[in-house]
Short mmCIF file of C-alpha atoms in Angstrom, two decimals:
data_model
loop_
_atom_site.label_atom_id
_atom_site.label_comp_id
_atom_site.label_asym_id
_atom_site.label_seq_id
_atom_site.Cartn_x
_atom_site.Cartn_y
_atom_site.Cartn_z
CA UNK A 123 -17.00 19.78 13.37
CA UNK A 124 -16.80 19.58 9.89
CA UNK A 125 -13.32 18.34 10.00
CA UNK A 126 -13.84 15.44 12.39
CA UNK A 127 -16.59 14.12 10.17
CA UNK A 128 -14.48 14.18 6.82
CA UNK A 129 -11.52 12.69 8.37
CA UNK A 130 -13.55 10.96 11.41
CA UNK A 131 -11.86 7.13 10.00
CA UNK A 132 -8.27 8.60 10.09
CA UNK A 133 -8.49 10.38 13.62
CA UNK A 134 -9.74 6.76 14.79
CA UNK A 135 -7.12 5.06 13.16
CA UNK A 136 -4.23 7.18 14.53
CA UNK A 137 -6.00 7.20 18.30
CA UNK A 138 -6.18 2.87 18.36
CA UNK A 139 -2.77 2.69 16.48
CA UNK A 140 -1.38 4.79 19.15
CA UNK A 141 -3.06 2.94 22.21
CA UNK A 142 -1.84 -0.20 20.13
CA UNK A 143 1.00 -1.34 22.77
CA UNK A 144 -0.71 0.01 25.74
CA UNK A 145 -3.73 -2.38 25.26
CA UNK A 146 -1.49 -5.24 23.69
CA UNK A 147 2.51 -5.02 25.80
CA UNK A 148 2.46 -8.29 24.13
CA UNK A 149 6.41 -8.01 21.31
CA UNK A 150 4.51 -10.80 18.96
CA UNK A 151 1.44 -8.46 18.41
CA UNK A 152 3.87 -4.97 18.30
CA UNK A 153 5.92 -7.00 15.98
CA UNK A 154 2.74 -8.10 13.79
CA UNK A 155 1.68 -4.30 13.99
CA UNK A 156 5.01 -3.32 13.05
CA UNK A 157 4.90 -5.68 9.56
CA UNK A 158 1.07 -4.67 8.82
CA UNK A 159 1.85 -1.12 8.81
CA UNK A 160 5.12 -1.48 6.40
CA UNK A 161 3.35 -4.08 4.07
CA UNK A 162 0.19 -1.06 4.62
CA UNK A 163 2.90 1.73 3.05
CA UNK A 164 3.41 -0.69 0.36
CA UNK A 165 -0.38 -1.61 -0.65
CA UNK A 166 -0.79 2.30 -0.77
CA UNK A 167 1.56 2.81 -3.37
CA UNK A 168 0.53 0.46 -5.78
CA UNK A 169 -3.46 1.24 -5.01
CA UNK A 170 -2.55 4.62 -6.27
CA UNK A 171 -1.15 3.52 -9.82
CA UNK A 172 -3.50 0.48 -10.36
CA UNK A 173 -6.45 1.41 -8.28
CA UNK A 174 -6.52 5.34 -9.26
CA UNK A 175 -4.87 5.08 -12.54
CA UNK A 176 -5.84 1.64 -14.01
CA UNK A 177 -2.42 0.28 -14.43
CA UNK A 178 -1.16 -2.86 -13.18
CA UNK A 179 2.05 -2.86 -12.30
CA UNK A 180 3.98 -6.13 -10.97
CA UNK A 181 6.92 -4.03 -10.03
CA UNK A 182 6.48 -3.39 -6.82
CA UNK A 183 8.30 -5.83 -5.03
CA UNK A 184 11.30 -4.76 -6.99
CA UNK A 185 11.10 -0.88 -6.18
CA UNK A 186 10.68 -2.56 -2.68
CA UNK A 187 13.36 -3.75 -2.76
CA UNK A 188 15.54 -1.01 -4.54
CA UNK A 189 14.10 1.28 -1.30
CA UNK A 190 15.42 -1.62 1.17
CA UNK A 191 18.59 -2.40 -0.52
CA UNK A 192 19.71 1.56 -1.19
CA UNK A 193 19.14 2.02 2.74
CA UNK A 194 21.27 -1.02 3.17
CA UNK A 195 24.00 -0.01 1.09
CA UNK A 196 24.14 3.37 1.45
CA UNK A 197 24.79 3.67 5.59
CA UNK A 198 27.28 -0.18 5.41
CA UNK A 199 28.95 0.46 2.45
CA UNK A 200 29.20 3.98 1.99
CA UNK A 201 29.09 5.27 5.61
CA UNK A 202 26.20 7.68 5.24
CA UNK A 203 24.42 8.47 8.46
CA UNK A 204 20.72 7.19 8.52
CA UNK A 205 18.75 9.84 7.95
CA UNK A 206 20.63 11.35 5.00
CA UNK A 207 20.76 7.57 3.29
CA UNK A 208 16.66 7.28 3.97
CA UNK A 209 16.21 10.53 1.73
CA UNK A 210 18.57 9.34 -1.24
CA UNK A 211 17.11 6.34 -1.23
CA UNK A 212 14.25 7.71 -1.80
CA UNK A 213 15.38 9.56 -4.30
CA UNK A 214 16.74 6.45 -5.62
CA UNK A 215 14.08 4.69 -5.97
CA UNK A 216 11.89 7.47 -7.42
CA UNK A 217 14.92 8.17 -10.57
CA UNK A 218 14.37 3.94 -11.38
CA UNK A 219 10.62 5.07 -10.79
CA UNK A 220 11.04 7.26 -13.79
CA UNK A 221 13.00 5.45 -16.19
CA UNK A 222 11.25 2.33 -15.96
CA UNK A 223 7.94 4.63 -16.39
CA UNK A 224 9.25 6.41 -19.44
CA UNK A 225 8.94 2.76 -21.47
CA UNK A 226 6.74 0.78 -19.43
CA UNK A 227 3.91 3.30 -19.78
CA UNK A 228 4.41 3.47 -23.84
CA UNK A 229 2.40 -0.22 -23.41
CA UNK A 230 -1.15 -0.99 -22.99
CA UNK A 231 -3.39 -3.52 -20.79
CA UNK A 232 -2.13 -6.64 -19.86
CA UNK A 233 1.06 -6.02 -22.15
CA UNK A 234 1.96 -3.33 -19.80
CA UNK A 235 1.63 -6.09 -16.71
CA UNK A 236 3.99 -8.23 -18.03
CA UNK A 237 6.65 -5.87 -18.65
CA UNK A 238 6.85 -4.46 -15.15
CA UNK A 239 6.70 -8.10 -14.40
CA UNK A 240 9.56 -8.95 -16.13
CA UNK A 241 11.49 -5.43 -14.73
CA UNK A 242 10.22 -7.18 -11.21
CA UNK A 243 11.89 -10.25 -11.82
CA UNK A 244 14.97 -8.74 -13.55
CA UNK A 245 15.67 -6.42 -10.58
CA UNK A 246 15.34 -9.79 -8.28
CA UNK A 247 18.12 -11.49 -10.72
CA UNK A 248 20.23 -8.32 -10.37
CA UNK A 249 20.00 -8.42 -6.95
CA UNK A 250 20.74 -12.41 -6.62
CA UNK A 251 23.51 -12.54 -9.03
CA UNK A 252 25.63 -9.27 -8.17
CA UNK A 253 27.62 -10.54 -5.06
CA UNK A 254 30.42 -7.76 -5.14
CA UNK A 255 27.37 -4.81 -4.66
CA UNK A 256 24.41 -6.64 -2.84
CA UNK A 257 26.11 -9.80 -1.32
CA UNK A 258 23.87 -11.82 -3.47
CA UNK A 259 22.56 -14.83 -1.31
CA UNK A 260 23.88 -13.96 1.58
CA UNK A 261 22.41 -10.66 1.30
CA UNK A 262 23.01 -7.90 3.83
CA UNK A 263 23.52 -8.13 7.37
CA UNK A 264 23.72 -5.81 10.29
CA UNK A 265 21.59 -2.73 8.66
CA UNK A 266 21.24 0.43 11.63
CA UNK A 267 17.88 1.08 13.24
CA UNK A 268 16.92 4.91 12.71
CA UNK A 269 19.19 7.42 14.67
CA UNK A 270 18.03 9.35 17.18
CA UNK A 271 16.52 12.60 17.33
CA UNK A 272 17.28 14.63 20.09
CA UNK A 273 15.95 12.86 23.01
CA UNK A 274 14.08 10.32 20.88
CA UNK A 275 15.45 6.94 20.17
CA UNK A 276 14.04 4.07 17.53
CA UNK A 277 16.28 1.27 19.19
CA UNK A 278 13.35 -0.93 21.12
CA UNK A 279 10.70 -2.60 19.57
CA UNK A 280 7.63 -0.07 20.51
CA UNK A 281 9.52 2.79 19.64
CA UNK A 282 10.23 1.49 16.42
CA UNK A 283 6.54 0.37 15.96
CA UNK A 284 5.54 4.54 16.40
CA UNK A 285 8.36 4.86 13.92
CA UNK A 286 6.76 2.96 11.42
CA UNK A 287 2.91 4.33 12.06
CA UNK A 288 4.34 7.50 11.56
CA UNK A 289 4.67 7.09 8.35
CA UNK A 290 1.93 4.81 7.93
CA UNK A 291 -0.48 7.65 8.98
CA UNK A 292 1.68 10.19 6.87
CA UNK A 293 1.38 8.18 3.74
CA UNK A 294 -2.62 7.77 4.26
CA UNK A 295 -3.13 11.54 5.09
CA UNK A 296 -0.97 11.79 1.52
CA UNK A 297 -2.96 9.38 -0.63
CA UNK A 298 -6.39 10.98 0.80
CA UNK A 299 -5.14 14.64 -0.25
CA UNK A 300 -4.09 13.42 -3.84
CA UNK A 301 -7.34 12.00 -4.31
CA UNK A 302 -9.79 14.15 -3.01
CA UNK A 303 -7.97 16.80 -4.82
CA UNK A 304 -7.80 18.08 -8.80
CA UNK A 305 -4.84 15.61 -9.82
CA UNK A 306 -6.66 12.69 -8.09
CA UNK A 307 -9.84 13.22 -10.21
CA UNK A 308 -7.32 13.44 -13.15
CA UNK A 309 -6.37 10.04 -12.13
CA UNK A 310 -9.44 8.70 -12.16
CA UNK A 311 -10.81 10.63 -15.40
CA UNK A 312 -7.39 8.62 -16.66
CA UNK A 313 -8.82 5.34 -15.36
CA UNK A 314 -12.55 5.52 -16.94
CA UNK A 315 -11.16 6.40 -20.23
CA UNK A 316 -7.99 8.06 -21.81
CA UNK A 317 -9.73 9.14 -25.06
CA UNK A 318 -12.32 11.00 -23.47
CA UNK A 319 -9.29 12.53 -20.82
CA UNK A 320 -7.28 13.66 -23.73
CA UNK A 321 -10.01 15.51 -25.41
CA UNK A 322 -10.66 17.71 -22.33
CA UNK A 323 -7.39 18.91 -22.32
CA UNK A 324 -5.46 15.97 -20.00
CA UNK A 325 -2.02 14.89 -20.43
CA UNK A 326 -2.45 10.88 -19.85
CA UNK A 327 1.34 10.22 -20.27
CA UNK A 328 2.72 13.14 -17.51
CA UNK A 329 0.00 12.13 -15.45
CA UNK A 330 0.90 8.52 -15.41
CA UNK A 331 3.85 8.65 -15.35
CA UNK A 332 3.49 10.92 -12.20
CA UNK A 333 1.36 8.30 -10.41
CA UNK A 334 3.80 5.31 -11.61
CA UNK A 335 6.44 7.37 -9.64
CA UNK A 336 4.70 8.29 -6.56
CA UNK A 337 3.79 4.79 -6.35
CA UNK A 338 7.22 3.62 -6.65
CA UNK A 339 8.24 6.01 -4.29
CA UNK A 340 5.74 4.72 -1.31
CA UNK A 341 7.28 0.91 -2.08
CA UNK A 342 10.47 1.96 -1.60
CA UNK A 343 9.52 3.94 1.62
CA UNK A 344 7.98 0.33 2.55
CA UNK A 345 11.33 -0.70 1.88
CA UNK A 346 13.27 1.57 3.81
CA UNK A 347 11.45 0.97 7.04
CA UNK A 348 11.71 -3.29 6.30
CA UNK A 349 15.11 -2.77 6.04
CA UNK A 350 15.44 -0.27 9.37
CA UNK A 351 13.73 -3.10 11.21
CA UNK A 352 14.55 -6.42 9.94
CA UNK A 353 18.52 -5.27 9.59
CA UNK A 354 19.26 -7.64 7.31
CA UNK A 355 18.04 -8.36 3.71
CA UNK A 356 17.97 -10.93 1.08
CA UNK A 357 16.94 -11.56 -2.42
CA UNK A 358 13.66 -13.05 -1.54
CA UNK A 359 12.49 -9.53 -0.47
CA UNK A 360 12.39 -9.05 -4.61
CA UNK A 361 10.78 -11.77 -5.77
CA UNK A 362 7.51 -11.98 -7.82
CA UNK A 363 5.68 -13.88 -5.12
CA UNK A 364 6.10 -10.64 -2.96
CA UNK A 365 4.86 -8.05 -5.77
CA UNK A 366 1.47 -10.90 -6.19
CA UNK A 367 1.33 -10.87 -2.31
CA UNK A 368 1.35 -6.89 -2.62
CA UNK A 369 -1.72 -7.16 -4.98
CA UNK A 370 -3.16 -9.89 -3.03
CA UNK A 371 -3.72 -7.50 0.20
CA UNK A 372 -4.80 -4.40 -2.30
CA UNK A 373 -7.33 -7.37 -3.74
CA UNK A 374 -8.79 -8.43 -0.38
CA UNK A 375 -9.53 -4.92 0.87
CA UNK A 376 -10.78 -2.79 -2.42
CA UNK A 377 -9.04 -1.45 -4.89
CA UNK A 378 -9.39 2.16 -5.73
CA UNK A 379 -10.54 2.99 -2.06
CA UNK A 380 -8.85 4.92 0.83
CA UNK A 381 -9.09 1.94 3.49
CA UNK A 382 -9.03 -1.07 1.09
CA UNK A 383 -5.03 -0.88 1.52
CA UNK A 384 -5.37 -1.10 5.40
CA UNK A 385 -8.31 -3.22 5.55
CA UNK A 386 -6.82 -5.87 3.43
CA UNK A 387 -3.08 -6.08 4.89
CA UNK A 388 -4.69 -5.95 8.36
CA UNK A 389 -6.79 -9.16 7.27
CA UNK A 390 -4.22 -11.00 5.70
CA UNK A 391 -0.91 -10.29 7.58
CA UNK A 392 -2.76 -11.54 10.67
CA UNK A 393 -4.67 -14.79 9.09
CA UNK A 394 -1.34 -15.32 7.88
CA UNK A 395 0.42 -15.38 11.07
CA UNK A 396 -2.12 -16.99 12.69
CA UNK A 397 -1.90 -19.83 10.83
CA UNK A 398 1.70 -19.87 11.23
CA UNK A 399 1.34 -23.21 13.97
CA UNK A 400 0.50 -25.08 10.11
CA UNK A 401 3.89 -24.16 8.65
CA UNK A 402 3.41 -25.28 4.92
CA UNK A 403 0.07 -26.84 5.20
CA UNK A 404 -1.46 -23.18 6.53
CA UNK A 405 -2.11 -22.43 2.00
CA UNK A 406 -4.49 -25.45 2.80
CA UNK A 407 -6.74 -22.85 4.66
CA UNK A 408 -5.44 -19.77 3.33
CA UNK A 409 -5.80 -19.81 -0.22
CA UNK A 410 -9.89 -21.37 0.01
CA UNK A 411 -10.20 -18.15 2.69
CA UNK A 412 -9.04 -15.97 -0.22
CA UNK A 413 -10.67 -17.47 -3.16
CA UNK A 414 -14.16 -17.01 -1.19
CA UNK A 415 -13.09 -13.48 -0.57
CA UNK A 416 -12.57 -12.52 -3.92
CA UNK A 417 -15.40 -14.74 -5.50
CA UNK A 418 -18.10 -12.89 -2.98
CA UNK A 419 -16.54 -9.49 -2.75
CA UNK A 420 -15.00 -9.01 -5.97
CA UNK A 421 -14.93 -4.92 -5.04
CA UNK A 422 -12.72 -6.17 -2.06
CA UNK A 423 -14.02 -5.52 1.35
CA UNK A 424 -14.19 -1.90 1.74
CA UNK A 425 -15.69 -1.86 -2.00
CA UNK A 426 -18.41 -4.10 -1.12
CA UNK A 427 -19.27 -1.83 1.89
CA UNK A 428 -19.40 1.33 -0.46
CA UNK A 429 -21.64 -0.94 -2.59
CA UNK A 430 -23.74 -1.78 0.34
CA UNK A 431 -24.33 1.88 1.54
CA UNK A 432 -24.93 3.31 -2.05
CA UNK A 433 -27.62 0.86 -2.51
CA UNK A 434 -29.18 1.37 0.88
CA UNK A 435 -28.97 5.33 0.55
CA UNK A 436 -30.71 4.64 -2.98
CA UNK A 437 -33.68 2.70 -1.56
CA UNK A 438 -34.13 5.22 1.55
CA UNK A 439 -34.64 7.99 -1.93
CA UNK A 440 -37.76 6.61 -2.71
CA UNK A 441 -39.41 6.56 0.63
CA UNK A 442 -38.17 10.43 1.07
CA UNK A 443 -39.92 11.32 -2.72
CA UNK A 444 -42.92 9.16 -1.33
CA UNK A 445 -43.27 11.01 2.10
CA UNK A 446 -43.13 14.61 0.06
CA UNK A 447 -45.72 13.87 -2.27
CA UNK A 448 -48.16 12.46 0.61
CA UNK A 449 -47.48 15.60 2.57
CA UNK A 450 -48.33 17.90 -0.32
CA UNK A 451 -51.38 16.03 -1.39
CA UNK A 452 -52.25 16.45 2.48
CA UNK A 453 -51.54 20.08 1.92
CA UNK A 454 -54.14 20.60 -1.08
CA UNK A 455 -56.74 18.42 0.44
#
């Protein structure tokens, strides 16, 4: 019992995500689902290193896109069956994940934004510019779906959308252990204040430079599975626009919570597409949608809604102290 009521939200989750394309046959909506649950992987990763460590990091588009691109490369270029390329990409992306860590960690605050911005944007110009290794423009085409196993194929579109919720539901079953565990309130001692983390003993460098990783590893997971479904990839997928669109979805849900990842990329993904009927005037809506959003729930959704139950649990105290006191005095008299 105890079980279902600590991870109650997650059992739900993985019961309607499942029932998804039996209530909805519909390819738009399985597609949609498909795209919220990759972009989802993606949110995760960089909650965990600027919601749970402090840090914002603009890079995440670019490891992304690393993920996508060493998928891409790997099984066209180099002939590596699927599964073997998804793991060293992977591994990949976590090595860049490391190095760029190592010096982008040595800096402070917003100093610290702009550098992984600028890594961001110079792994988009390596991208565009290297023709001979990543096609440049043209980018690459004809990327294989998952292989097989045993009897189970990822070749139509629902069987790729399980594919994908796999992992969602893998990477949030991930993020909840890290932070409900000791290295996740190391992260968050980390956050409130380094100074007072070092002088209990913490390592803040190791233990950033941990989360920087694991985040950049869950962006270039996002990246694998873009790549697996979309089969084709192009510079774009790198750009800065996508790391701010990233931080956009982590902004609307809650930063620093379990669901605000989900909530937000859920809420976004599908205004966005169903605005798509006003091509380029859709911003027109959009962006006032947003601004409101983050103006009257700076916490994000999911943050507000903490908010919102810790102040109602605070006022029902009073009434509980109130009800104690009258019974005792009843008591005595």
């Amino acid at each position: 019992m105890t079980f279902f009521k600590k991870n109650g939200w997650l059992i739900t989750l993985a019961i309607i995500a499942l029932l998804f394309p039996l209530i909805l046959p519909n390819q738009y909506f399985i597609q949609i689902g498909i795209l919220i649950g990759i972009w989802s992987i993606a949110v995760y990763g960089l909650n965990l290193i600027t919601g749970y460590i402090g840090q914002l990091s603009l890079a995440h588009a670019g490891f992304f896109a690393i993920g996508a691109y060493s998928l891409g490369l790997l099984t066209l270029n180099a002939g590596i069956p699927f599964w073997a390329a998804f793991f060293l990409s992977l591994a990949i992306t976590a090595v860049f994940g490391l190095l760029i860590g190592l010096v982008a960690l040595r800096t402070k605050s917003h100093f610290f934004a702009i550098y992984t911005m600028s890594v961001g944007f110079l792994i988009y110009l390596v991208i565009y510019k290297w023709d001979e290794l990543t096609g440049g423009v043209r980018g690459l085409i004809g990327i294989s779906a998952p292989d097989g196993i045993g009897p189970v194929t990822f070749q139509s579109i629902t069987s790729q959308y399980y594919f994908v919720i796999f992992f969602l539901l893998v990477t949030i079953f991930l993020m909840r252990r890290i932070v409900h565990s000791l290295l996740g309130r190391t992260f968050t001692a980390i956050r409130n204040s380094e100074d007072l983390a070092k002088t209990i003993g913490i390592s803040v460098m190791k233990n950033k430079l941990l989360a920087f990783v694991l985040s950049s590893i869950f962006a270039g997971l996002a990246g694998i599975l873009y790549a697996s479904y979309i089969r084709f990839l192009g510079p774009e997928i790198a750009y800065i626009e996508v790391a701010f669109e990233i931080l956009l979805y982590l902004l609307v849900g809650g930063i620093g919570t379990l669901a605000g990842p989900l909530v937000g990329t859920i809420i976004v993904v599908t205004l966005t597409q169903s605005l798509q009927f006003l091509e380029e005037y859709r911003m027109l809506i959009f962006g006032p949608i947003v601004v409101l959003l983050i103006l009257f729930y700076p916490q994000g959704i999911v943050g507000q809604y903490y908010m919102w139950k810790m102040k109602r649990n605070f006022k029902k105290k009073p009434s509980i102290h109130a009800g104690k006191e009258n019974s005792v005095k009843e008591a005595r008299s």
